[in-house]
DNA sequence: TAGATTGTTAATCGATTAACAATC
DNA sequence: TAGATTGTTAATCGATTAACAATC
């Protein structure tokens, strides 16, 4: 039985493997080796082998892994096969973009509805999904058993919204707001932090220009 | 003189410090200590102290750092004070959301224009920014000296767009597409990868339910 | 058998944590 | 002086890399 506990770094690489395997569909054969994945993604092959060992039951020496089987195992391990319902708070531009994104089911995420405090947005639809008033948040979450909340409100409202989500039974928060969120033990905050990305980009350019 | 070279992990924490300092404006005093930052963000205080030591010239024992000075130093170190021009390719929902986001100047990013291959979008405006046809990409980038390219096209077109960007002189790519990008030596790809975030969220929920 | 690939064990590397000295 | 905070040096921890044995 594969190891259930992988390092956070490994967990971040697994989606890239899956993505590669999904996209290499047509021209690929029945089998795929860790070496091939490593080469395609520009990663050390031992890393890939070690990561796959904790996800897949068995790779066969000389042959590699059965491609479709490995895809299944990765999907299962990453939870993409077991779709989770989510709700989104903040139906502004970014919120609407996420509500409209059709790729989430592929990653096991289904956004049920959006919420917003702006009366002008309430009861409109975005990509077939209703925008509801904040008052209906706790009721819906509890009734349907939603555990994932997506925050796309301005930074200054993020903590307040986060508290409401947790009161409504949310266990994992996907935070697009540029704010640090304080949460009780056992609640996960996953920050999609653009400021961090920009810092890394900026740093690269700085180094690039200072050395050349 | 502060150390120019910090670990990637440290670089990812610095924006959070800056954000905290910027937002704690009103009620805060003139000075701020590493301990206070650590407590507010739920990080080990020695980590914060070490990070700040490589960014700031001097903290004073017993007193801490001059808040405004530290903000300046962080902004400078992260390159947020030196605004970089960028262009965006793919003016769909997500692209439009990014074009409309007014917070980027705060992080030293200025999106000049969007590009799209869809004639229906070309020559429209989003948040006061023109959407231009792909043919104009190399000319604009070279003329203005743009070094940052943002990719918000569907995954299957990402590599092609990435190649075009690099041909146009782009040195750093901010990739929102769900695709692995192959780039030559010296070009940075910063992935804003939703699949990774979703994997971490899903993994948290799985662990949470398997242990309780 | 020979060769390619997996998977494991040991060695290296880097980051975090702990302990402590320096300083206002 | 006493206490709080900085900043540095050493110890621990974890992840990556390297070497090698196992296997089809």
mmCIF file with all atom_site columns, N, CA and C in Angstrom, chain B residues 17-50:
data_model
loop_
_atom_site.group_PDB
_atom_site.id
_atom_site.type_symbol
_atom_site.label_atom_id
_atom_site.label_alt_id
_atom_site.label_comp_id
_atom_site.label_asym_id
_atom_site.label_entity_id
_atom_site.label_seq_id
_atom_site.pdbx_PDB_ins_code
_atom_site.Cartn_x
_atom_site.Cartn_y
_atom_site.Cartn_z
_atom_site.occupancy
_atom_site.B_iso_or_equiv
_atom_site.pdbx_formal_charge
_atom_site.auth_seq_id
_atom_site.auth_comp_id
_atom_site.auth_asym_id
_atom_site.auth_atom_id
_atom_site.pdbx_PDB_model_num
ATOM 1   N N  . UNK B 1 17 ? 5.482  40.079 5.658  1.00 0.00 ? 17 UNK B N  1
ATOM 2   C CA . UNK B 1 17 ? 5.920  41.073 6.654  1.00 0.00 ? 17 UNK B CA 1
ATOM 3   C C  . UNK B 1 17 ? 5.518  42.466 6.185  1.00 0.00 ? 17 UNK B C  1
ATOM 4   N N  . UNK B 1 18 ? 5.830  42.733 4.908  1.00 0.00 ? 18 UNK B N  1
ATOM 5   C CA . UNK B 1 18 ? 5.539  44.056 4.354  1.00 0.00 ? 18 UNK B CA 1
ATOM 6   C C  . UNK B 1 18 ? 4.041  44.345 4.425  1.00 0.00 ? 18 UNK B C  1
ATOM 7   N N  . UNK B 1 19 ? 3.278  43.361 4.047  1.00 0.00 ? 19 UNK B N  1
ATOM 8   C CA . UNK B 1 19 ? 1.835  43.514 4.073  1.00 0.00 ? 19 UNK B CA 1
ATOM 9   C C  . UNK B 1 19 ? 1.328  43.836 5.474  1.00 0.00 ? 19 UNK B C  1
ATOM 10  N N  . UNK B 1 20 ? 1.846  43.101 6.441  1.00 0.00 ? 20 UNK B N  1
ATOM 11  C CA . UNK B 1 20 ? 1.467  43.350 7.834  1.00 0.00 ? 20 UNK B CA 1
ATOM 12  C C  . UNK B 1 20 ? 1.833  44.768 8.261  1.00 0.00 ? 20 UNK B C  1
ATOM 13  N N  . UNK B 1 21 ? 3.032  45.181 7.915  1.00 0.00 ? 21 UNK B N  1
ATOM 14  C CA . UNK B 1 21 ? 3.494  46.516 8.310  1.00 0.00 ? 21 UNK B CA 1
ATOM 15  C C  . UNK B 1 21 ? 2.663  47.611 7.653  1.00 0.00 ? 21 UNK B C  1
ATOM 16  N N  . UNK B 1 22 ? 2.357  47.414 6.377  1.00 0.00 ? 22 UNK B N  1
ATOM 17  C CA . UNK B 1 22 ? 1.555  48.400 5.662  1.00 0.00 ? 22 UNK B CA 1
ATOM 18  C C  . UNK B 1 22 ? 0.167  48.527 6.282  1.00 0.00 ? 22 UNK B C  1
ATOM 19  N N  . UNK B 1 23 ? -0.417 47.410 6.655  1.00 0.00 ? 23 UNK B N  1
ATOM 20  C CA . UNK B 1 23 ? -1.790 47.422 7.159  1.00 0.00 ? 23 UNK B CA 1
ATOM 21  C C  . UNK B 1 23 ? -1.915 47.820 8.621  1.00 0.00 ? 23 UNK B C  1
ATOM 22  N N  . UNK B 1 24 ? -0.823 47.689 9.368  1.00 0.00 ? 24 UNK B N  1
ATOM 23  C CA . UNK B 1 24 ? -0.897 48.040 10.780 1.00 0.00 ? 24 UNK B CA 1
ATOM 24  C C  . UNK B 1 24 ? -0.612 49.524 10.979 1.00 0.00 ? 24 UNK B C  1
ATOM 25  N N  . UNK B 1 25 ? -0.805 50.275 9.939  1.00 0.00 ? 25 UNK B N  1
ATOM 26  C CA . UNK B 1 25 ? -0.458 51.692 9.933  1.00 0.00 ? 25 UNK B CA 1
ATOM 27  C C  . UNK B 1 25 ? -0.966 52.499 11.106 1.00 0.00 ? 25 UNK B C  1
ATOM 28  N N  . UNK B 1 26 ? -2.278 52.633 11.218 1.00 0.00 ? 26 UNK B N  1
ATOM 29  C CA . UNK B 1 26 ? -2.880 53.583 12.153 1.00 0.00 ? 26 UNK B CA 1
ATOM 30  C C  . UNK B 1 26 ? -2.473 53.342 13.612 1.00 0.00 ? 26 UNK B C  1
ATOM 31  N N  . UNK B 1 27 ? -2.847 52.161 14.122 1.00 0.00 ? 27 UNK B N  1
ATOM 32  C CA . UNK B 1 27 ? -2.710 51.932 15.558 1.00 0.00 ? 27 UNK B CA 1
ATOM 33  C C  . UNK B 1 27 ? -1.277 51.662 16.022 1.00 0.00 ? 27 UNK B C  1
ATOM 34  N N  . UNK B 1 28 ? -0.344 51.514 15.065 1.00 0.00 ? 28 UNK B N  1
ATOM 35  C CA . UNK B 1 28 ? 1.012  51.131 15.438 1.00 0.00 ? 28 UNK B CA 1
ATOM 36  C C  . UNK B 1 28 ? 1.846  52.342 15.824 1.00 0.00 ? 28 UNK B C  1
ATOM 37  N N  . UNK B 1 29 ? 2.865  52.083 16.612 1.00 0.00 ? 29 UNK B N  1
ATOM 38  C CA . UNK B 1 29 ? 3.771  53.150 17.017 1.00 0.00 ? 29 UNK B CA 1
ATOM 39  C C  . UNK B 1 29 ? 4.887  53.337 16.011 1.00 0.00 ? 29 UNK B C  1
ATOM 40  N N  . UNK B 1 30 ? 5.903  54.065 16.433 1.00 0.00 ? 30 UNK B N  1
ATOM 41  C CA . UNK B 1 30 ? 6.996  54.345 15.517 1.00 0.00 ? 30 UNK B CA 1
ATOM 42  C C  . UNK B 1 30 ? 7.856  53.107 15.277 1.00 0.00 ? 30 UNK B C  1
ATOM 43  N N  . UNK B 1 31 ? 7.951  52.267 16.319 1.00 0.00 ? 31 UNK B N  1
ATOM 44  C CA . UNK B 1 31 ? 8.832  51.105 16.224 1.00 0.00 ? 31 UNK B CA 1
ATOM 45  C C  . UNK B 1 31 ? 8.041  49.810 16.152 1.00 0.00 ? 31 UNK B C  1
ATOM 46  N N  . UNK B 1 32 ? 8.695  48.794 15.577 1.00 0.00 ? 32 UNK B N  1
ATOM 47  C CA . UNK B 1 32 ? 8.087  47.469 15.512 1.00 0.00 ? 32 UNK B CA 1
ATOM 48  C C  . UNK B 1 32 ? 9.196  46.440 15.705 1.00 0.00 ? 32 UNK B C  1
ATOM 49  N N  . UNK B 1 33 ? 8.899  45.399 16.461 1.00 0.00 ? 33 UNK B N  1
ATOM 50  C CA . UNK B 1 33 ? 9.923  44.383 16.712 1.00 0.00 ? 33 UNK B CA 1
ATOM 51  C C  . UNK B 1 33 ? 9.654  43.127 15.891 1.00 0.00 ? 33 UNK B C  1
ATOM 52  N N  . UNK B 1 34 ? 10.703 42.381 15.632 1.00 0.00 ? 34 UNK B N  1
ATOM 53  C CA . UNK B 1 34 ? 10.561 41.105 14.921 1.00 0.00 ? 34 UNK B CA 1
ATOM 54  C C  . UNK B 1 34 ? 9.604  40.189 15.677 1.00 0.00 ? 34 UNK B C  1
ATOM 55  N N  . UNK B 1 35 ? 9.676  40.262 16.991 1.00 0.00 ? 35 UNK B N  1
ATOM 56  C CA . UNK B 1 35 ? 8.803  39.440 17.831 1.00 0.00 ? 35 UNK B CA 1
ATOM 57  C C  . UNK B 1 35 ? 7.333  39.742 17.556 1.00 0.00 ? 35 UNK B C  1
ATOM 58  N N  . UNK B 1 36 ? 7.020  41.036 17.432 1.00 0.00 ? 36 UNK B N  1
ATOM 59  C CA . UNK B 1 36 ? 5.632  41.438 17.185 1.00 0.00 ? 36 UNK B CA 1
ATOM 60  C C  . UNK B 1 36 ? 5.140  40.917 15.836 1.00 0.00 ? 36 UNK B C  1
ATOM 61  N N  . UNK B 1 37 ? 5.980  41.052 14.824 1.00 0.00 ? 37 UNK B N  1
ATOM 62  C CA . UNK B 1 37 ? 5.618  40.556 13.487 1.00 0.00 ? 37 UNK B CA 1
ATOM 63  C C  . UNK B 1 37 ? 5.386  39.050 13.539 1.00 0.00 ? 37 UNK B C  1
ATOM 64  N N  . UNK B 1 38 ? 6.316  38.357 14.192 1.00 0.00 ? 38 UNK B N  1
ATOM 65  C CA . UNK B 1 38 ? 6.231  36.904 14.280 1.00 0.00 ? 38 UNK B CA 1
ATOM 66  C C  . UNK B 1 38 ? 4.918  36.474 14.930 1.00 0.00 ? 38 UNK B C  1
ATOM 67  N N  . UNK B 1 39 ? 4.583  37.146 16.012 1.00 0.00 ? 39 UNK B N  1
ATOM 68  C CA . UNK B 1 39 ? 3.370  36.785 16.738 1.00 0.00 ? 39 UNK B CA 1
ATOM 69  C C  . UNK B 1 39 ? 2.125  37.013 15.877 1.00 0.00 ? 39 UNK B C  1
ATOM 70  N N  . UNK B 1 40 ? 2.091  38.169 15.211 1.00 0.00 ? 40 UNK B N  1
ATOM 71  C CA . UNK B 1 40 ? 0.921  38.518 14.399 1.00 0.00 ? 40 UNK B CA 1
ATOM 72  C C  . UNK B 1 40 ? 0.716  37.523 13.259 1.00 0.00 ? 40 UNK B C  1
ATOM 73  N N  . UNK B 1 41 ? 1.805  37.035 12.686 1.00 0.00 ? 41 UNK B N  1
ATOM 74  C CA . UNK B 1 41 ? 1.693  36.162 11.516 1.00 0.00 ? 41 UNK B CA 1
ATOM 75  C C  . UNK B 1 41 ? 1.777  34.682 11.867 1.00 0.00 ? 41 UNK B C  1
ATOM 76  N N  . UNK B 1 42 ? 2.008  34.406 13.162 1.00 0.00 ? 42 UNK B N  1
ATOM 77  C CA . UNK B 1 42 ? 2.089  33.009 13.561 1.00 0.00 ? 42 UNK B CA 1
ATOM 78  C C  . UNK B 1 42 ? 3.322  32.300 13.044 1.00 0.00 ? 42 UNK B C  1
ATOM 79  N N  . UNK B 1 43 ? 4.462  33.029 13.028 1.00 0.00 ? 43 UNK B N  1
ATOM 80  C CA . UNK B 1 43 ? 5.726  32.456 12.572 1.00 0.00 ? 43 UNK B CA 1
ATOM 81  C C  . UNK B 1 43 ? 6.709  32.477 13.736 1.00 0.00 ? 43 UNK B C  1
ATOM 82  N N  . UNK B 1 44 ? 7.690  31.616 13.717 1.00 0.00 ? 44 UNK B N  1
ATOM 83  C CA . UNK B 1 44 ? 8.770  31.619 14.703 1.00 0.00 ? 44 UNK B CA 1
ATOM 84  C C  . UNK B 1 44 ? 9.517  32.955 14.644 1.00 0.00 ? 44 UNK B C  1
ATOM 85  N N  . UNK B 1 45 ? 9.797  33.523 15.812 1.00 0.00 ? 45 UNK B N  1
ATOM 86  C CA . UNK B 1 45 ? 10.375 34.873 15.828 1.00 0.00 ? 45 UNK B CA 1
ATOM 87  C C  . UNK B 1 45 ? 11.833 34.913 15.363 1.00 0.00 ? 45 UNK B C  1
ATOM 88  N N  . UNK B 1 46 ? 12.548 33.813 15.550 1.00 0.00 ? 46 UNK B N  1
ATOM 89  C CA . UNK B 1 46 ? 13.939 33.795 15.088 1.00 0.00 ? 46 UNK B CA 1
ATOM 90  C C  . UNK B 1 46 ? 14.003 33.829 13.565 1.00 0.00 ? 46 UNK B C  1
ATOM 91  N N  . UNK B 1 47 ? 13.060 33.169 12.948 1.00 0.00 ? 47 UNK B N  1
ATOM 92  C CA . UNK B 1 47 ? 12.971 33.194 11.482 1.00 0.00 ? 47 UNK B CA 1
ATOM 93  C C  . UNK B 1 47 ? 12.790 34.625 11.003 1.00 0.00 ? 47 UNK B C  1
ATOM 94  N N  . UNK B 1 48 ? 11.844 35.324 11.614 1.00 0.00 ? 48 UNK B N  1
ATOM 95  C CA . UNK B 1 48 ? 11.574 36.710 11.212 1.00 0.00 ? 48 UNK B CA 1
ATOM 96  C C  . UNK B 1 48 ? 12.827 37.558 11.402 1.00 0.00 ? 48 UNK B C  1
ATOM 97  N N  . UNK B 1 49 ? 13.478 37.382 12.547 1.00 0.00 ? 49 UNK B N  1
ATOM 98  C CA . UNK B 1 49 ? 14.669 38.191 12.839 1.00 0.00 ? 49 UNK B CA 1
ATOM 99  C C  . UNK B 1 49 ? 15.760 37.952 11.805 1.00 0.00 ? 49 UNK B C  1
ATOM 100 N N  . UNK B 1 50 ? 15.933 36.682 11.452 1.00 0.00 ? 50 UNK B N  1
ATOM 101 C CA . UNK B 1 50 ? 16.958 36.342 10.467 1.00 0.00 ? 50 UNK B CA 1
ATOM 102 C C  . UNK B 1 50 ? 16.605 36.932 9.100  1.00 0.00 ? 50 UNK B C  1
#
